[in-house]
C-alpha cells in the first residue's frame, strides 16, 4: 500500500558550511616595528578579522553589532565599511547595513589596521634554560594579540627577536597594564607542566602596588567575594554573591604628600587655583595624603582581584584607569561598597566614556607626576589616515602605558624554585626621601598567608566570625609574639 505524503518523515535540517573566506595576506617579516619617543610603534597594514557569529549576535542587524560591540571606531565608519564591502558575511557583500546575522555565519572585516604604540622598554630576562624563559614583562604590553593589539604583544615581540619559527608559549597571564614575572615555555611539555602548577595553586605569588593614601601598618586580609558585573567591559566588583576571593596585604612604605607639613618644616606653598581647590573639596580621596607601596599576596586567582580588593579597602591603585576613576565610581571611589544598587549606572558611565575621558577622569592626586603626564592622554588628533581616512590618535601618555601593579615574585610551593625581580621604578623612594629600595625583610609572607588560610571561618564566611570583627590573633613567628590581622568589614 502506497504511503500518503504526510507519512513521509521530514528530513532534519542540514548545516551548510559557509564558503571559504578570503583573508587578506598579511604576515610581514620582519615585523613592521619602529621606535620613536620611547615607544614601540607598528606601521599600519591591511588585515582581515574573521569571526563566527556569537550567540548574542544571532538575529541582530550587522551595523548594530559593530556599532555596539566594537567601540574603537564610530558607527559612521562601520556603516561605510559595510556599504563598501569591507565588512562581509560568508565572504559575500550584503545588501544593506540592516542584514541580519544568523548562527553559523562568518563575519569578515578587512581594514587598514592601526596598532596602538607600547613602551619601547625591552622584555627583561630573569632566567632562561632549555625548557622555559622567565621574563620581566613591561607594563602596557598585552601577552597575546587581542583587540587593537597584534604585533605589539609579548608573543609577537619575542617571536620577532628570536625567529619566525619560534613559538613562545605563555604559562601564566598578566593583564596588559600589569608588569612583572611571566613564564614562557619553549616547548609544549614544559609549558603544560608549569601551567598545571599555577592552575592548581601550587605557586605562591607576590605583587607590589602603589596605592593612594596611607595604607594601614597592620597586615590586612580582604576576603570580599568578587563578581564580574560586565563581561563586555571586563568590570568586576566586590559582591557577597560573587566567587570567593582572599588577599593578604602588607605595607612596605608610605610617602607623605609634598603638601604635608613634616616636623618643624614650614608647609609647602599650595599652588592650586581656586577652581582646583573647589574641585578637590568634592573628592574625598584627596584627603588621603601621599601614597603607599604595598605588598600583595593573592590567595585566590580572580580577575582583577588585587585591583578590586584595594579599591574596596579605600586605597585603589593610584593610576588605575578603571577602579580609581571618579567619573565611573563617584567621589568615594566605591570604598567599602559591596552593594549592587549602583551597578547599572557604573556600567553605563564606563561604557559611554571615550579613551580621553577615561584617562582624564582618573584620580590624579599624585603631585609627583608632571603636569604634562597628568594632562596628556591618547586622544583624537583631528587628523585622518591618508590610506583609510581613519581618525588618528595621539601617542599615549606615560600614565596610560601601565598601572602601578607589578608581579614581583613567583615561587614553587615546595620550595624547589623561585624567581623575582627588583622593585619597579615607581615603587622606589622619591628623590631626597628615605625608603626601601628592595624588599629586605626575611619574613615569609607566603607562610603567613598559609596561617591565615588555617583560621577557622565564622558562620558568615568571614575571618573571625561576624562581619566587622577582628580576626583572631595568630602566632607571628617573625616577631615572636601574637599579632592581630585586621580584616576589612564586609
Coordinates of N, CA and C in Angstrom, one line a residue, residues 220-226 238-240 242-249 299-300 305 309 312-313 452-453 455-458 460-469 471 486-490:
X220 N 46.8 43.2 56.5 CA 45.4 43.3 56.2 C 45.0 42.1 55.3
X221 N 43.9 41.4 55.7 CA 43.3 40.4 54.9 C 41.9 40.9 54.4
X222 N 41.8 40.9 53.1 CA 40.5 41.2 52.5 C 39.9 39.9 51.9
X223 N 38.7 39.6 52.3 CA 38.2 38.3 51.8 C 36.8 38.6 51.2
X224 N 36.6 39.7 50.6 CA 35.4 40.0 49.9 C 35.3 39.2 48.6
X225 N 34.2 38.5 48.4 CA 34.0 37.8 47.1 C 33.9 38.8 45.9
X226 N 34.3 38.3 44.7 CA 34.3 39.1 43.6 C 33.4 38.6 42.5
X238 N 33.3 43.9 44.2 CA 33.2 43.2 45.4 C 31.7 42.9 45.6
X239 N 31.3 41.6 45.8 CA 29.9 41.2 45.9 C 29.8 40.0 46.8
X240 N 28.9 40.0 47.7 CA 28.7 38.8 48.6 C 28.3 37.6 47.9
X242 N 29.5 36.8 44.9 CA 30.5 36.5 43.9 C 31.3 35.3 44.3
X243 N 32.4 35.1 43.6 CA 33.3 34.0 43.8 C 34.2 34.3 45.0
X244 N 34.5 33.3 45.8 CA 35.4 33.5 46.9 C 36.8 34.1 46.5
X245 N 37.2 35.1 47.2 CA 38.5 35.8 46.9 C 39.1 36.2 48.2
X246 N 40.4 36.1 48.3 CA 41.1 36.4 49.5 C 42.5 36.9 49.2
X247 N 42.9 38.0 49.8 CA 44.2 38.6 49.5 C 44.8 39.1 50.8
X248 N 46.1 38.9 51.0 CA 46.8 39.4 52.2 C 47.7 40.6 51.7
X249 N 47.6 41.7 52.4 CA 48.3 42.9 52.1 C 49.2 43.3 53.3
X299 N 45.6 34.9 47.5 CA 45.5 33.5 48.0 C 44.5 32.8 47.0
X300 N 43.8 33.6 46.2 CA 42.9 33.0 45.2 C 43.3 33.8 43.9
X305 N 41.5 40.8 40.9 CA 41.4 40.6 42.3 C 42.1 41.7 43.2
X309 N 40.1 44.5 45.4 CA 40.2 44.5 46.8 C 40.8 45.8 47.3
X312 N 38.2 48.4 47.3 CA 37.2 48.1 48.4 C 37.8 48.6 49.7
X313 N 39.1 48.4 49.9 CA 39.7 48.9 51.2 C 39.9 50.4 51.3
X452 N 47.0 32.3 57.8 CA 45.7 33.0 57.6 C 44.6 32.0 57.0
X453 N 45.1 31.2 56.1 CA 44.1 30.2 55.5 C 43.6 29.2 56.5
X455 N 42.9 29.8 59.6 CA 42.0 30.4 60.6 C 40.6 29.8 60.3
X456 N 39.9 29.5 61.3 CA 38.6 29.0 61.2 C 37.6 30.1 60.8
X457 N 36.8 29.8 59.7 CA 35.9 30.8 59.2 C 34.6 30.8 60.1
X458 N 34.1 32.0 60.3 CA 32.8 32.1 61.1 C 31.6 31.7 60.3
X460 N 29.4 33.3 58.9 CA 29.0 34.1 57.8 C 30.1 34.1 56.7
X461 N 31.1 33.2 56.9 CA 32.1 33.1 55.9 C 33.2 34.1 56.0
X462 N 33.4 34.8 57.1 CA 34.4 35.8 57.2 C 35.4 35.4 58.3
X463 N 36.6 35.8 58.2 CA 37.6 35.6 59.3 C 37.1 36.1 60.6
X464 N 37.2 35.3 61.7 CA 36.9 35.8 63.0 C 35.4 35.8 63.3
X465 N 34.6 35.3 62.4 CA 33.2 35.2 62.7 C 32.4 36.3 62.0
X466 N 31.6 37.1 62.8 CA 30.7 38.0 62.3 C 31.4 39.1 61.5
X467 N 30.7 39.7 60.5 CA 31.3 40.8 59.8 C 31.7 41.9 60.7
X468 N 32.9 42.5 60.3 CA 33.3 43.7 61.1 C 34.2 43.4 62.3
X469 N 34.2 42.1 62.7 CA 35.0 41.7 63.9 C 36.5 41.5 63.4
X471 N 40.0 39.6 63.1 CA 40.4 38.2 63.1 C 41.0 37.8 64.4
X486 N 44.0 42.4 60.8 CA 42.7 43.1 60.7 C 42.1 42.8 59.3
X487 N 40.8 42.5 59.4 CA 40.0 42.2 58.2 C 39.0 43.3 57.9
X488 N 39.0 43.7 56.6 CA 38.1 44.8 56.2 C 36.6 44.3 56.5
X489 N 35.8 45.1 57.2 CA 34.4 44.8 57.4 C 33.7 44.5 56.1
X490 N 32.9 43.4 56.1 CA 32.2 43.1 54.9 C 30.8 43.6 54.9

